[in-house]
XYZ file of C-alpha atoms in Angstrom:
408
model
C 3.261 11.500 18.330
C 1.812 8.008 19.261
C -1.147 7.364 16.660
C -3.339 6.369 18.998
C -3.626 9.937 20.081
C -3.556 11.124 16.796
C -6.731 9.551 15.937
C -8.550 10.275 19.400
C -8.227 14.074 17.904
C -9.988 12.663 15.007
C -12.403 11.112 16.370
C -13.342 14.119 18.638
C -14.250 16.026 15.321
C -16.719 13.340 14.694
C -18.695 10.434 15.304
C -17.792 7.659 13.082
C -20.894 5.601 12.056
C -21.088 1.739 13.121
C -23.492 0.556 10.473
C -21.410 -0.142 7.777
C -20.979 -3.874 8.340
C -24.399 -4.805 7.003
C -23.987 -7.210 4.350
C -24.921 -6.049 0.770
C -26.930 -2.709 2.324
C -23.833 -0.356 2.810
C -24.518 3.018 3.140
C -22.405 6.163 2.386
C -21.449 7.455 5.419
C -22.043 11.284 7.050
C -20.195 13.416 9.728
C -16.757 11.891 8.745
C -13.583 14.100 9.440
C -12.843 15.931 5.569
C -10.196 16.756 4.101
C -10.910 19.957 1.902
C -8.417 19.681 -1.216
C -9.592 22.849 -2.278
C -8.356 24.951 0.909
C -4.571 23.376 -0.078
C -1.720 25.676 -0.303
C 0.481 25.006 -3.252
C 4.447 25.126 -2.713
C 7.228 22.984 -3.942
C 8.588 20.118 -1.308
C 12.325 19.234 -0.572
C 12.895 15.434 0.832
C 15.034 17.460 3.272
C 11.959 19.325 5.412
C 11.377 15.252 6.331
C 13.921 13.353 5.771
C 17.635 13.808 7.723
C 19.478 10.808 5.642
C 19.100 8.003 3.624
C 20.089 4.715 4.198
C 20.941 1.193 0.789
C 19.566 -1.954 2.493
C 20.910 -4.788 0.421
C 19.113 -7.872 0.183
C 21.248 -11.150 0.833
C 21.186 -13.153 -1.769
C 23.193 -16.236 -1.157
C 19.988 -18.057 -0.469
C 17.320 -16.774 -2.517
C 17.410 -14.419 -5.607
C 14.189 -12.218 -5.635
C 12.424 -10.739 -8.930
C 10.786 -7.827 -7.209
C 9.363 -6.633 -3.852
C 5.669 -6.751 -4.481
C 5.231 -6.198 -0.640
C 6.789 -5.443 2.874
C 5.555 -5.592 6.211
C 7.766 -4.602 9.133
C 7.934 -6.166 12.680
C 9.915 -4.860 15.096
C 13.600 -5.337 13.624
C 12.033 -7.811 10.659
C 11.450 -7.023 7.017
C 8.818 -9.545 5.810
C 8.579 -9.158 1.997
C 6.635 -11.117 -0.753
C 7.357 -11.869 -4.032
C 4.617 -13.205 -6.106
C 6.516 -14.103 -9.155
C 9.264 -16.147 -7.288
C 6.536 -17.106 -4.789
C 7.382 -16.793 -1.653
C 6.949 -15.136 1.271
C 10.839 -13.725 2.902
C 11.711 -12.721 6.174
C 15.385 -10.151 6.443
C 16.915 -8.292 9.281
C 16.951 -4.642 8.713
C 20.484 -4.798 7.716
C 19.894 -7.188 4.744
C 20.443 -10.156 6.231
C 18.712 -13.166 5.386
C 16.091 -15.188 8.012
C 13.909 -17.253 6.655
C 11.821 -18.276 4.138
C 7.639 -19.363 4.872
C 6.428 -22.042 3.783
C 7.682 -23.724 0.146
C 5.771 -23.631 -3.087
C 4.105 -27.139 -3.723
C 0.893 -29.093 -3.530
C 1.519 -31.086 -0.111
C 0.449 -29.946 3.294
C 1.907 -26.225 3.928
C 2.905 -25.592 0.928
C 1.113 -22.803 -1.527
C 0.498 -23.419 -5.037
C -0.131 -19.348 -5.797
C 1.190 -17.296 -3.148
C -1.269 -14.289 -3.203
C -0.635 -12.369 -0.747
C 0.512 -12.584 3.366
C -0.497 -10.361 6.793
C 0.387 -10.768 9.876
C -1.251 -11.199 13.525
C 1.705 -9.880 15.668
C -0.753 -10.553 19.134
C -0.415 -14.354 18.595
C 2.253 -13.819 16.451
C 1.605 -15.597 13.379
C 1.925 -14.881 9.597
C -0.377 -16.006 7.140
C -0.102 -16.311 3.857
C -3.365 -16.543 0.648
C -3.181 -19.041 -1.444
C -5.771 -17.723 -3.678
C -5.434 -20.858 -6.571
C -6.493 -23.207 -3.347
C -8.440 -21.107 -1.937
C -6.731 -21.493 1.107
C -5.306 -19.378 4.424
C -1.566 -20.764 5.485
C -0.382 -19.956 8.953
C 2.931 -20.240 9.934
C 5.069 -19.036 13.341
C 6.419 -15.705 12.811
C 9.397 -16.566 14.771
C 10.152 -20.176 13.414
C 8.388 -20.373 9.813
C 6.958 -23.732 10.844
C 3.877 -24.605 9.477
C 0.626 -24.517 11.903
C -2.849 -25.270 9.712
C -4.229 -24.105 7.000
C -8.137 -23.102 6.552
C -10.205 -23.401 3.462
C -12.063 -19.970 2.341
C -16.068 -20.998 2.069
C -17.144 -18.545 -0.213
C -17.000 -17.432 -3.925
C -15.102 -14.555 -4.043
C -11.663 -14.413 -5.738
C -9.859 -11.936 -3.447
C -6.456 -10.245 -4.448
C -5.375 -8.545 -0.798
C -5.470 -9.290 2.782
C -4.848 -8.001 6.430
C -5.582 -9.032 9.675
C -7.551 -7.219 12.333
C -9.111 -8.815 15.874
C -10.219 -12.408 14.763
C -10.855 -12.023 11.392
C -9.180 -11.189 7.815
C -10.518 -8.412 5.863
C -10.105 -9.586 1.805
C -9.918 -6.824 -1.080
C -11.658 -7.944 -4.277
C -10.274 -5.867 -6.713
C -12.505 -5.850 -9.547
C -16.024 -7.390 -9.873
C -15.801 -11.085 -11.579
C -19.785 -10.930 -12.631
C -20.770 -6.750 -13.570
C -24.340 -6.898 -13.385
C -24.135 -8.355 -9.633
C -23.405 -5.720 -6.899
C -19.467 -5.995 -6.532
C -18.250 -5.756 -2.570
C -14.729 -4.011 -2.121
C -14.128 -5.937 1.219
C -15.483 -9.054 2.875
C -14.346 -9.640 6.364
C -13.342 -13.472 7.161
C -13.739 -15.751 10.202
C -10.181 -17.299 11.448
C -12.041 -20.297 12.774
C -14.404 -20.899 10.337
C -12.931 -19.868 7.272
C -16.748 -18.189 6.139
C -17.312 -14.941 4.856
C -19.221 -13.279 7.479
C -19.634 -9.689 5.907
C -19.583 -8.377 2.614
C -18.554 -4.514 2.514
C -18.478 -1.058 0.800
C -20.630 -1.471 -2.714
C -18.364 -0.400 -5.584
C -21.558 1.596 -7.127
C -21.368 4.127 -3.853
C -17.970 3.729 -2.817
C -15.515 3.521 -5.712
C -17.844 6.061 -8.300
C -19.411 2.621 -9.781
C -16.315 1.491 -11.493
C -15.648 -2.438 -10.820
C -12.167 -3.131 -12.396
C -8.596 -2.191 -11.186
C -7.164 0.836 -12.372
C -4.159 1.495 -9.837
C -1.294 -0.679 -8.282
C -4.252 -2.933 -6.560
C -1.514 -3.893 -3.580
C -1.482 -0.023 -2.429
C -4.973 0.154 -1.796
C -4.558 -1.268 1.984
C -1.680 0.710 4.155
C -0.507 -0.660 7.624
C -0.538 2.829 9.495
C 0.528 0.940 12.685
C 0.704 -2.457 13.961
C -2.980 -2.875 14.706
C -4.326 -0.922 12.181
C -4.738 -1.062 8.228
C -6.198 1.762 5.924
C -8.272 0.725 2.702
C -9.007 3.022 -0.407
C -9.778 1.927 -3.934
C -8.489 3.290 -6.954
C -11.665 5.782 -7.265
C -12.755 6.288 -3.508
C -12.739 9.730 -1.915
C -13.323 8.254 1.565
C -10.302 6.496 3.805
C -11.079 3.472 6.033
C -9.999 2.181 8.893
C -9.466 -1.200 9.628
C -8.720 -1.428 13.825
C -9.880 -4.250 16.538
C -11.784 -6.364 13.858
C -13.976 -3.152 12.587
C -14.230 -0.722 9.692
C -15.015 3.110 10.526
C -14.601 5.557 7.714
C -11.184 7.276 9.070
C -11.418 10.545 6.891
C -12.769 11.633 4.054
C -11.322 13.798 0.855
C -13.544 16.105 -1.140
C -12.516 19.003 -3.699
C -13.277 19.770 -7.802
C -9.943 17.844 -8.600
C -11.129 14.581 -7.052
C -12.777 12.494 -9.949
C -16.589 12.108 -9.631
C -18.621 9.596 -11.041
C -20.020 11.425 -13.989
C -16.340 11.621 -15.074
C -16.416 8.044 -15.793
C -17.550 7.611 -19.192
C -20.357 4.359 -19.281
C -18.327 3.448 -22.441
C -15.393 2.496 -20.510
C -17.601 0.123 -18.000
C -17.657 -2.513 -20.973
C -17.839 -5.726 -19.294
C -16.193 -7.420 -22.453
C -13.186 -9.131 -21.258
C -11.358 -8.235 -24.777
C -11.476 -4.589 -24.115
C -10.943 -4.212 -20.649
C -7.531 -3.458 -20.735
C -8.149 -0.469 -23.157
C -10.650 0.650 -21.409
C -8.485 1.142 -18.198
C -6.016 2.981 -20.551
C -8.228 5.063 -22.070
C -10.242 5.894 -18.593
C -6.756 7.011 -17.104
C -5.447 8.693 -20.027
C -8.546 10.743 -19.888
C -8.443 11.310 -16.030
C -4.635 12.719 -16.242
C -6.081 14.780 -19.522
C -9.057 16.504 -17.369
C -6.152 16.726 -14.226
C -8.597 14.689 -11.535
C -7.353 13.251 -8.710
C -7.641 9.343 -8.171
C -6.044 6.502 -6.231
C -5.275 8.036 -2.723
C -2.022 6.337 -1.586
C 1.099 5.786 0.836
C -0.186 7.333 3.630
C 1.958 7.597 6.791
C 2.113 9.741 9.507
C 5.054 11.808 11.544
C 4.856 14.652 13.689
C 1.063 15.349 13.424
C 1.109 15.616 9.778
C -0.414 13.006 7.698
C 1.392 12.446 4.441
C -0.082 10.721 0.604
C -0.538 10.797 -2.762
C -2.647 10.224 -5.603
C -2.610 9.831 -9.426
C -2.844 13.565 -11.013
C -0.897 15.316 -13.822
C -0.021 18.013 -11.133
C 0.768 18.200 -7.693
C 0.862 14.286 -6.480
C 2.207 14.757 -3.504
C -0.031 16.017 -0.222
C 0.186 16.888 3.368
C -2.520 17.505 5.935
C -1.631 18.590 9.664
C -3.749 16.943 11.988
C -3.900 19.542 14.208
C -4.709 22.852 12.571
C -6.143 21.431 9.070
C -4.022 22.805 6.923
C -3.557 21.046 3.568
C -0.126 21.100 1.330
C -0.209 20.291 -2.301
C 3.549 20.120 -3.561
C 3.516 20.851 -7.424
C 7.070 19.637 -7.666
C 9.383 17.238 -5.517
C 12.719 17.657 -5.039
C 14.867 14.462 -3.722
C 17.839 16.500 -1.937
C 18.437 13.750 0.248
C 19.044 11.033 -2.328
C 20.616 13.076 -4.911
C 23.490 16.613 -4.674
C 22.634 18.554 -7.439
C 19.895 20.476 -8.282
C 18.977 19.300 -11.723
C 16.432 17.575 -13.758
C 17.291 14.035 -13.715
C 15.056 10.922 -16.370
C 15.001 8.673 -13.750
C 12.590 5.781 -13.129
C 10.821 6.487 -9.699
C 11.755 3.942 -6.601
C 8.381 2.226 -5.228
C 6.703 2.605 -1.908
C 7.031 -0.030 0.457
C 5.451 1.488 3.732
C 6.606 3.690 6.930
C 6.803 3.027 10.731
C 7.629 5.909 13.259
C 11.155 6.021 12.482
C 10.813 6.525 8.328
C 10.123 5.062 5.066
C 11.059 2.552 2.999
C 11.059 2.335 -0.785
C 12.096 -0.498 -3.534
C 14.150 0.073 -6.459
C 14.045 -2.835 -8.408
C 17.123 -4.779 -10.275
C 17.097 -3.395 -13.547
C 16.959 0.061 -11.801
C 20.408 -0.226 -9.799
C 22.677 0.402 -13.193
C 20.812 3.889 -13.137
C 21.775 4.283 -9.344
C 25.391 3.479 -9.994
C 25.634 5.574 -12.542
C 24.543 8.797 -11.127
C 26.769 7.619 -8.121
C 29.719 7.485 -10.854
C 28.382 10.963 -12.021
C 28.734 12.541 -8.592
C 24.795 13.253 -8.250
C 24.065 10.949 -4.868
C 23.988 13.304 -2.070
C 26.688 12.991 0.938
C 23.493 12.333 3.143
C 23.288 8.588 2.005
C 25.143 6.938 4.424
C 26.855 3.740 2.585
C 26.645 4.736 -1.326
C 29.376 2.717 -1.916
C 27.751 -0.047 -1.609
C 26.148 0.184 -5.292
C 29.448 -0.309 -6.048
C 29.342 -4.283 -5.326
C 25.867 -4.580 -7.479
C 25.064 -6.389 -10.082
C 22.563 -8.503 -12.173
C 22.257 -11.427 -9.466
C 21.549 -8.489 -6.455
C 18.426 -8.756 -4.624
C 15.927 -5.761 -5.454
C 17.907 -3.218 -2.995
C 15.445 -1.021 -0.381
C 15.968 2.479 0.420
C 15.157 3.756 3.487
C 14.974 7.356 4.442
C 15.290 8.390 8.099
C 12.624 11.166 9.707
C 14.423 14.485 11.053
């Protein structure tokens, strides 16, 4: 179902609120579509109620050797992937093939010195990519790679995340750089101008007053289609939508399991740089312990069901039809697609790389394809992967390989 329609049902159940762009006096939001955790029905899930097959997608390597996948965009028949450790932004036919590369890594004129992060504007179809060490926007031709202009950021906010949405980019700070100042999730950007026009969503309403990282910072903004981008922080309950240059709340998530912000002990909100990372330990260690949910996820949507997960010691996985309400919680997950037999396998977990309306991709990394190969040798891949063989020809030079599973 196109999404478009999908969300018109949504938005018939309420009226989203058009206020929320009023720099440093956000207010929580009301009459936002909910999403009642506590109504869920619990059941185990089987890949195979979604998924029909699953498809290797190895990544060329003859002209660049990736360390990881850190993210992927799709357009149309394109994988765009970035990898901020070999720095660079990569573009790949859906078959593996290598395209291009954007841009070089360098101090002269469209070159990037830290390549942060990239979006894309498919209307004028351009890609740009952050440069967050030079405080700078890089915009390339989607088509060509060539270099257009780049645009200096005036402002003093160190962002970690970006999309693009009408005529602006939408930054995600992910944690606050001075505590005692109000912290901003999201500041929305002028193209022309490079200024910070809006600062968005206080951390002390929206994300239960924590202002660090907690989760995998790059999943907290989700390209649901190609004009539209949801945003949730590690601790929000609410889901936002970022469409034609504009944030609206798109749905909101309430239930006992979802953390609040008295679960958040003011010890672990220690500012001291020394003890931050223990304090993030500690703070999730205690969140699994107590069984909340946290850091909504990986949502994507097929057949008028919307599909995510969060961070919880049970039941990670949820589903929520869009048409009657319903809610799913799946206490356990069972990959019949990927792998034959029916048995508990240690296995490291591929990562999510995002959907579009034909399925969804994920990443295993390098170090993770010895595993694959062995359970291939082992007789535990399932006949529904299409070209298993192929693991056969890995080895400590391949690419990180994707994985893409096909809807029913």
């Amino acid at each position: 179902m196109n999404i478009r329609k999908i969300f018109l049902f949504l938005t018939l159940l309420s009226t989203f609120l058009t206020g929320c762009h009023e720099a440093k006096d956000t207010k929580a939001e009301t009459n936002v579509p909910t999403i009642n955790l506590d109504s869920a029905c619990v059941s185990d899930f089987n890949y195979s109620e979604l998924f029909q097959s699953v498809r290797f997608i190895i990544l060329d390597n003859t002209e660049t050797l990736l360390a990881n996948i850190d993210k992927m965009l799709l357009h149309k028949d394109t994988l765009l992937i970035l990898d901020r450790k070999g720095q660079g932004v990569y573009a790949y036919r859906k078959d593996g093939t290598f395209i291009r590369q954007y841009g070089n890594h360098g101090p002269a004129p469209g070159e990037y010195v830290n390549c942060t992060d990239f979006t894309l504007n498919p209307q004028d179809e351009e890609l740009y990519i952050y440069d967050r060490y030079k405080k700078k926007i890089l915009t390339y031709e989607l088509h060509s790679g060539a270099f257009k202009r780049d645009l200096s950021i005036r402002g003093d906010c160190p962002f970690d995340f970006i999309c693009h949405s009408g005529q602006s980019l939408f930054a995600y700070q992910s944690q606050a750089i001075e505590k005692e100042k109000p912290y901003y999730l999201l500041h929305q950007i002028d193209l022309k101008s490079g200024k910070i026009t809006v600062h968005l969503y206080d951390a002390e309403i929206y994300n239960k007053g924590w202002k660090d990282a907690l989760t995998n910072a790059s999943q907290c903004l989700t390209p649901i289609s190609t004009n539209e981008t949801w945003f949730c922080a590690p601790l929000m309950d609410t889901v936002l939508s970022i469409k034609n240059g504009e944030v609206h709340p798109a749905f909101a998530l309430k239930g006992k399991q979802i953390i609040q912000k008295e679960d958040i002990p003011e010890i672990y909100k220690n500012s001291d740089i020394q003890v931050r990372g223990r304090n993030i330990a500690q703070l999730i260690v205690s969140l699994y312990k107590s069984n909340k949910s946290f850091g909504f996820s990986q949502f994507f949507i097929h057949k008028d069901n919307l599909y995510f997960q969060c961070n919880r010691k049970v039941g990670a996985r949820l589903q929520y039809n869009l048409r009657n309400g319903q809610v799913r919680q799946s206490k356990k997950s069972r990959n019949d697609i990927l792998f034959s037999k029916n048995v508990s396998l240690n296995r490291t977990l591929p990562g999510f790389l995002g959907a579009d309306s034909t399925g969804v991709y994920y990443c295993y990394r390098n170090e993770q394809l010895s595993e694959l190969k062995f359970f291939l040798q082992e007789g535990y891949l399932s006949d529904k992967v299409e070209n298993k063989e192929l693991l056969k020809q890995t080895n400590e030079d391949t690419n990180p390989m994707i994985c893409y599973y096909e809807f029913k």
